[in-house]
Amino acid sequence: MTLFHLVPTVFVMFAILQGLNGIPNFKAHILKHVISKTSQNDQKNAAMEVISRILPQQAMYFKVNIDNRMQLNSFRIEKSEETDGIVYITSSSGVAATKGFHYYLKYYCGCHVSWDGDQLDLPEVLPSVNETVEAPSSIIYYQNVCTWSYSFTWWTFSEWRRHIDWMALQGITLSLAPFQEDLWSELYSEYNITQHDIDNHLAGPGFFAWQRMGNIRGWGGPLTANFKTFSSMLQLRIVQQMRRLGMIVALPAFAGHLPVQFKQLFPQSKISSVPAWNKFPTQYASPAFLDPVDPLFQEIGTKFLEKAISRYGTDHIYFSDPFNENQPHTASARYLSEAAAGIFGAMTKADPVAVWLLQGWMLVKNPFWSDRAIRAFLTAVPTGRMLVLDLQSEQFPQYTRTQSFHGQPFIWCMLSNFGGTLGMLGSVDIVFQRIQETRSDENFTMLGTGITPEGINQNYGLYEFALEMGWIRNLTNADQWFRTYATVRYGSDVERLQDAWSIFKATVYNFKGLELMRGKYTFNRRPSLKLAPWVWYNETLFNEGVKLLLYANSSNALYKADVVDVTRQVLQNTADRLYLNIKESYHTKNLTSLRLYSSMFRELLLDIDRLLSTDRHFLLGSWLQSAKALGQTSLERQKYEFNARNQITLWGPQGQIIDYANKQWAGMVLDFFLPRWSLFLQELESALETNATINDTKIKNKIFRLIELPFTTDNKIYPAEAQGNALETARELFSVWNKKAENLEQLPKHVLNTKKRSRKNGS
């Protein structure tokens, strides 16, 4: 059992809320059905399988028992002389059991399991233990609809099984299963939409998320029958594996977005064109939007959800985000209420006890959503039948401005990453403080916590910390948590490793502003004289932490990956400084210094590429290889490679969201970032040599034509295996560039200080 399996506990919680804040009681029958249907025995077996995959040689020393009479999301771990060397884990669910197993590995055995690798150096004798943990959260949530495109696009079941194991070890109880293109193809055909028109509507694999949100249509397509079949079967296995562990899976529901042909088929229905998103050209923009108040919405929405339930079964929770990055045609409270009721009504026709999972992203920094509009939309759904993801609570919390979503339960979520970009960043203290404060305030309807990154495989410690905040009630010292993290991640209690992470936590992971946090560094952005590098932390102190890490002499694989990452961070900061010196040299017409700094900049990018090539987590080749591996024909492989290349570069036919999802990967630095900057720097030098001025538009067009567009259609093969010694290379480059940076002109403080910036919704 996972989500809400102890309904009386939830009911009591909301009864308290009602008494304190006037929030209506949540009826037990509303939530009672949102539970795992997997038997206790099957959950036990699934948990033991996870343990066997993590510790195949020692799994015999662990025994699991599921007891759903225990408090929701709780486990008890016992090992003593009386247990004959066996570690007994008794828990409320399979997920709680695997969380208990990971808790024991981490806090008793000094081990670590993460999405980027493991450290499993167990003690010879498993330590004794007698501890019970009862999570303060009813729900531990994971995933963003964009994660499936930025990180999961090319995964097979082997990657997914490992990831589901990790999800279970982290105690995640609720997640998404968003693939739906096969079902829509069936449904569109039933409405006499031709295959040609379906092909023009469905996007390619790299852009599914935004087609589903109604932002684009057809870009990166047409979607092949092979990929539909592969993804449908893959999702079926994912859902089955998650449910075996007792997780709850949210299925997609209709959000109103349709092929444009529906406007001709149903001229009497309220079907409009979605405004073009991010300047996408007509053939890839403006899918049709069926107004939720129209009777046809109920018909299509019900048919689609019935197909989804028939294929995947149901846990009675469904996600739909019709206005995620679009907005309704009117702010009328009456209309918004009717629209929300229409969306929910389509769900309940297919499943009378449906619960609507809604991303609160549409409310973030969007003046359309006034307090009156929000109230009308949220209260149109019966209280407790909508569950809101407050998608970026660490930076733009919406639960405070909406009176706790007007009584609807919500999950406190940390987003932190946009586009899957690399770069160390985070807001540890804010996450720590806000979750504690919100949880302890009975005026809030928070049911749990979650993480909602647009892309994974960066800043892992930050995400594990946020997830543990949902499980560990007495987590009272964030600094100590990161010192422990360093110890278990590297399998060493060397103090300098702990000190390094204390410094990281106090610097790069201590962001507290409202500025953009999207990997907005210099060398991996389209060149211009208008860039404004910024940092929010003390670089000198951060570099001291890097030096502590670099010279700790650990042989652990995770240590080596982190060494590359932190050194990459130092070098990207150096690139920012060089850029500002280049800019100053150009504006003061100092050709000699411009040439010097330009040469250093190009040399630095070559060194960054060399550093990144030493670890498998930073390779362009791995991303491209995994994309091509899913193709059955040469044409299909070419299409998937284009999707993979375009997403991390131009993000659109003409660079509509250029660099939004770019990656600091070996190969990409060498053949994309470096050529762009080499061309730009040559233009600057030529301008000074001829006493001319540069034309930004001409340079941008030249870069697009000669470098960016050709890169997206190229088929060069890049290494998918690491090359060179990561630690030696990191130490060398850290030393070399620290010395070179000392000779750079000192930067004015206002240049490096964090500045206020406007913020648009993420993609």
Coordinates of N, CA, C and O in Angstrom, one line a residue, residues 407-489:
G407 N -8.0 25.1 -0.6 CA -8.4 23.9 0.1 C -8.1 22.6 -0.6 O -8.2 21.6 -0.1
Q408 N -7.6 22.7 -1.9 CA -7.2 21.5 -2.6 C -5.9 21.0 -2.0 O -5.0 21.8 -1.8
P409 N -5.7 19.7 -1.8 CA -4.4 19.2 -1.4 C -3.3 19.5 -2.4 O -3.6 19.5 -3.6
F410 N -2.1 19.6 -1.9 CA -1.0 19.9 -2.8 C 0.3 19.2 -2.4 O 0.4 18.8 -1.2
I411 N 1.2 19.1 -3.3 CA 2.5 18.5 -3.0 C 3.6 19.6 -3.2 O 3.6 20.3 -4.2
W412 N 4.4 19.8 -2.2 CA 5.5 20.8 -2.2 C 6.6 20.2 -3.1 O 7.2 19.1 -2.8
C413 N 6.9 20.9 -4.2 CA 7.9 20.3 -5.2 C 9.1 21.2 -5.4 O 8.9 22.5 -5.4
M414 N 10.2 20.6 -5.6 CA 11.4 21.3 -6.0 C 11.7 21.0 -7.4 O 11.9 19.9 -7.8
L415 N 11.8 22.1 -8.2 CA 12.0 21.9 -9.7 C 13.5 22.0 -10.0 O 14.2 21.1 -10.4
S416 N 14.1 23.2 -9.7 CA 15.5 23.5 -9.8 C 16.2 23.4 -11.1 O 17.0 24.3 -11.5
N417 N 15.8 22.5 -12.0 CA 16.5 22.4 -13.3 C 15.6 22.6 -14.5 O 14.5 22.0 -14.5
F418 N 16.0 23.3 -15.4 CA 15.3 23.5 -16.7 C 16.1 23.0 -17.8 O 17.3 23.3 -18.0
G419 N 15.5 22.2 -18.7 CA 16.1 21.8 -19.9 C 17.1 20.7 -19.7 O 17.8 20.3 -20.7
G420 N 17.4 20.2 -18.5 CA 18.4 19.3 -18.3 C 19.8 19.8 -18.5 O 20.8 19.1 -18.7
T421 N 19.9 21.2 -18.3 CA 21.3 21.8 -18.5 C 22.2 21.4 -17.3 O 21.7 21.1 -16.2
L422 N 23.5 21.4 -17.6 CA 24.4 21.2 -16.5 C 24.8 22.5 -15.9 O 24.6 23.6 -16.4
G423 N 25.5 22.4 -14.7 CA 25.8 23.5 -13.9 C 25.4 23.3 -12.5 O 24.2 23.0 -12.3
M424 N 26.2 23.5 -11.6 CA 25.9 23.3 -10.2 C 25.1 24.5 -9.7 O 25.5 25.7 -9.8
L425 N 23.9 24.2 -9.1 CA 23.0 25.3 -8.6 C 22.0 24.6 -7.7 O 21.7 23.4 -7.8
G426 N 21.4 25.4 -6.8 CA 20.4 24.9 -5.9 C 20.2 25.8 -4.7 O 20.9 26.8 -4.5
S427 N 19.1 25.5 -4.0 CA 18.7 26.4 -2.9 C 18.4 25.5 -1.6 O 17.3 25.4 -1.2
V428 N 19.4 24.9 -1.1 CA 19.3 23.9 0.0 C 18.6 24.5 1.2 O 17.6 23.9 1.7
D429 N 19.0 25.7 1.6 CA 18.5 26.3 2.8 C 17.0 26.6 2.7 O 16.2 26.4 3.6
I430 N 16.6 27.0 1.5 CA 15.2 27.3 1.2 C 14.4 26.1 1.2 O 13.3 26.0 1.8
V431 N 14.9 25.0 0.6 CA 14.1 23.7 0.6 C 14.0 23.3 2.0 O 12.9 22.8 2.4
F432 N 15.1 23.3 2.8 CA 15.1 22.8 4.2 C 14.1 23.6 5.0 O 13.2 23.0 5.7
Q433 N 14.1 24.9 4.9 CA 13.3 25.8 5.8 C 11.8 25.7 5.3 O 10.9 25.6 6.2
R434 N 11.5 25.8 4.0 CA 10.1 25.9 3.6 C 9.4 24.6 3.8 O 8.2 24.7 4.2
I435 N 10.0 23.5 3.6 CA 9.3 22.3 3.8 C 8.9 22.1 5.3 O 7.8 21.7 5.6
Q436 N 9.9 22.4 6.1 CA 9.6 22.3 7.6 C 8.5 23.3 8.0 O 7.6 22.9 8.7
E437 N 8.6 24.5 7.5 CA 7.6 25.5 7.9 C 6.2 25.2 7.4 O 5.2 25.3 8.1
T438 N 6.1 24.7 6.1 CA 4.8 24.4 5.5 C 4.2 23.2 6.2 O 3.0 23.2 6.4
R439 N 5.1 22.2 6.5 CA 4.6 21.0 7.1 C 4.0 21.3 8.5 O 3.0 20.7 8.9
S440 N 4.6 22.2 9.2 CA 4.2 22.4 10.6 C 3.1 23.4 10.7 O 2.5 23.6 11.8
D441 N 2.7 24.0 9.6 CA 1.6 25.0 9.6 C 0.3 24.3 9.2 O 0.1 23.9 8.0
E442 N -0.6 24.2 10.1 CA -1.8 23.4 9.9 C -2.8 24.2 8.9 O -3.8 23.6 8.6
N443 N -2.4 25.4 8.6 CA -3.3 26.1 7.6 C -3.1 25.7 6.2 O -3.8 26.1 5.3
F444 N -2.0 24.9 6.0 CA -1.7 24.4 4.6 C -2.2 23.0 4.4 O -2.1 22.1 5.3
T445 N -2.6 22.7 3.2 CA -3.1 21.4 2.8 C -2.0 20.5 2.2 O -2.3 19.7 1.3
M446 N -0.8 20.7 2.6 CA 0.3 19.9 2.0 C 0.2 18.5 2.4 O 0.2 18.1 3.6
L447 N 0.2 17.6 1.4 CA 0.2 16.1 1.7 C 1.5 15.5 1.6 O 1.7 14.4 2.2
G448 N 2.5 16.1 0.9 CA 3.8 15.5 0.8 C 4.7 16.4 0.0 O 4.5 17.6 -0.2
T449 N 5.8 15.8 -0.4 CA 6.9 16.6 -1.1 C 7.3 15.8 -2.3 O 6.9 14.7 -2.5
G450 N 8.0 16.5 -3.2 CA 8.4 15.8 -4.4 C 9.5 16.6 -5.1 O 9.8 17.7 -4.8
I451 N 10.1 16.0 -6.2 CA 11.0 16.7 -7.0 C 10.5 16.7 -8.4 O 9.9 15.6 -8.9
T452 N 10.6 17.8 -9.2 CA 10.1 17.9 -10.5 C 11.1 18.5 -11.5 O 10.8 19.5 -12.2
P453 N 12.3 18.0 -11.6 CA 13.3 18.5 -12.5 C 12.9 18.3 -14.0 O 12.3 17.3 -14.3
E454 N 13.1 19.3 -14.8 CA 12.9 19.1 -16.2 C 13.8 18.1 -16.8 O 13.5 17.4 -17.8
G455 N 15.0 18.0 -16.2 CA 16.0 17.0 -16.6 C 16.8 16.5 -15.4 O 17.0 17.3 -14.5
I456 N 17.3 15.3 -15.5 CA 18.1 14.7 -14.4 C 19.5 14.6 -14.8 O 20.0 15.2 -15.7
N457 N 20.3 13.9 -14.0 CA 21.7 13.6 -14.2 C 22.6 14.9 -14.0 O 23.6 15.1 -14.7
Q458 N 22.2 15.7 -13.0 CA 23.1 16.8 -12.5 C 22.6 17.1 -11.1 O 21.5 16.8 -10.7
N459 N 23.5 17.6 -10.3 CA 23.2 18.1 -8.9 C 22.5 17.0 -8.1 O 21.5 17.3 -7.4
Y460 N 23.0 15.8 -8.2 CA 22.3 14.7 -7.5 C 22.0 14.9 -6.1 O 20.9 14.6 -5.5
G461 N 23.0 15.4 -5.3 CA 22.8 15.6 -3.9 C 21.7 16.4 -3.5 O 21.0 16.2 -2.5
L462 N 21.4 17.4 -4.3 CA 20.3 18.3 -4.1 C 19.0 17.6 -4.1 O 18.1 17.8 -3.3
Y463 N 18.8 16.7 -5.1 CA 17.6 16.0 -5.2 C 17.4 14.9 -4.2 O 16.3 14.7 -3.7
E464 N 18.4 14.2 -3.8 CA 18.3 13.3 -2.7 C 17.9 14.0 -1.4 O 17.2 13.5 -0.6
F465 N 18.5 15.1 -1.2 CA 18.2 15.9 0.0 C 16.7 16.2 0.0 O 16.0 16.1 1.1
A466 N 16.2 16.7 -1.1 CA 14.8 17.1 -1.1 C 13.9 15.9 -0.9 O 12.8 16.0 -0.2
L467 N 14.2 14.8 -1.5 CA 13.4 13.6 -1.3 C 13.5 13.1 0.2 O 12.5 12.6 0.7
E468 N 14.6 13.2 0.8 CA 14.7 12.7 2.2 C 14.0 13.7 3.1 O 13.5 13.3 4.2
M469 N 13.8 14.9 2.7 CA 13.0 15.8 3.5 C 11.6 15.3 3.6 O 10.8 15.6 4.6
G470 N 11.1 14.6 2.6 CA 9.8 14.0 2.6 C 9.7 12.8 3.5 O 8.6 12.4 3.9
W471 N 10.8 12.2 3.8 CA 10.8 10.9 4.6 C 11.2 11.0 6.0 O 10.8 10.3 6.9
I472 N 12.2 11.9 6.2 CA 12.9 11.9 7.6 C 12.3 13.1 8.4 O 12.7 14.3 8.1
R473 N 11.5 12.8 9.3 CA 10.9 13.9 10.1 C 11.9 14.7 10.9 O 11.8 15.9 11.1
N474 N 12.9 14.0 11.5 CA 13.8 14.7 12.4 C 15.1 15.1 11.7 O 16.2 15.2 12.3
L475 N 15.0 15.4 10.4 CA 16.2 15.9 9.6 C 16.3 17.4 10.0 O 15.6 18.3 9.5
T476 N 17.2 17.7 10.9 CA 17.2 19.0 11.5 C 18.5 19.8 11.2 O 18.6 21.0 11.6
N477 N 19.4 19.2 10.5 CA 20.7 19.9 10.2 C 21.1 19.7 8.7 O 21.6 18.6 8.4
A478 N 20.9 20.6 7.9 CA 21.2 20.4 6.5 C 22.7 20.3 6.2 O 23.1 19.5 5.4
D479 N 23.5 21.1 7.0 CA 24.9 21.0 6.8 C 25.4 19.6 7.1 O 26.2 19.0 6.4
Q480 N 24.9 19.0 8.2 CA 25.4 17.7 8.6 C 24.9 16.6 7.6 O 25.6 15.7 7.3
W481 N 23.7 16.9 7.0 CA 23.2 16.0 6.0 C 24.2 15.9 4.8 O 24.5 14.8 4.3
F482 N 24.7 17.0 4.4 CA 25.7 17.0 3.2 C 27.0 16.4 3.6 O 27.7 15.9 2.8
R483 N 27.4 16.6 4.9 CA 28.7 16.0 5.3 C 28.5 14.4 5.3 O 29.4 13.7 4.9
T484 N 27.4 14.0 5.7 CA 27.1 12.5 5.7 C 27.0 12.1 4.2 O 27.5 11.0 3.9
Y485 N 26.4 12.9 3.4 CA 26.3 12.6 2.0 C 27.7 12.3 1.4 O 27.9 11.4 0.6
A486 N 28.6 13.2 1.7 CA 30.0 13.1 1.2 C 30.6 11.7 1.6 O 31.3 11.0 0.9
T487 N 30.4 11.4 2.9 CA 31.0 10.2 3.4 C 30.4 8.9 2.7 O 31.2 8.0 2.3
V488 N 29.1 8.9 2.6 CA 28.5 7.6 2.0 C 28.7 7.6 0.5 O 28.8 6.5 -0.1
R489 N 28.7 8.7 -0.1 CA 28.8 8.7 -1.6 C 30.2 8.3 -2.0 O 30.4 7.5 -3.0

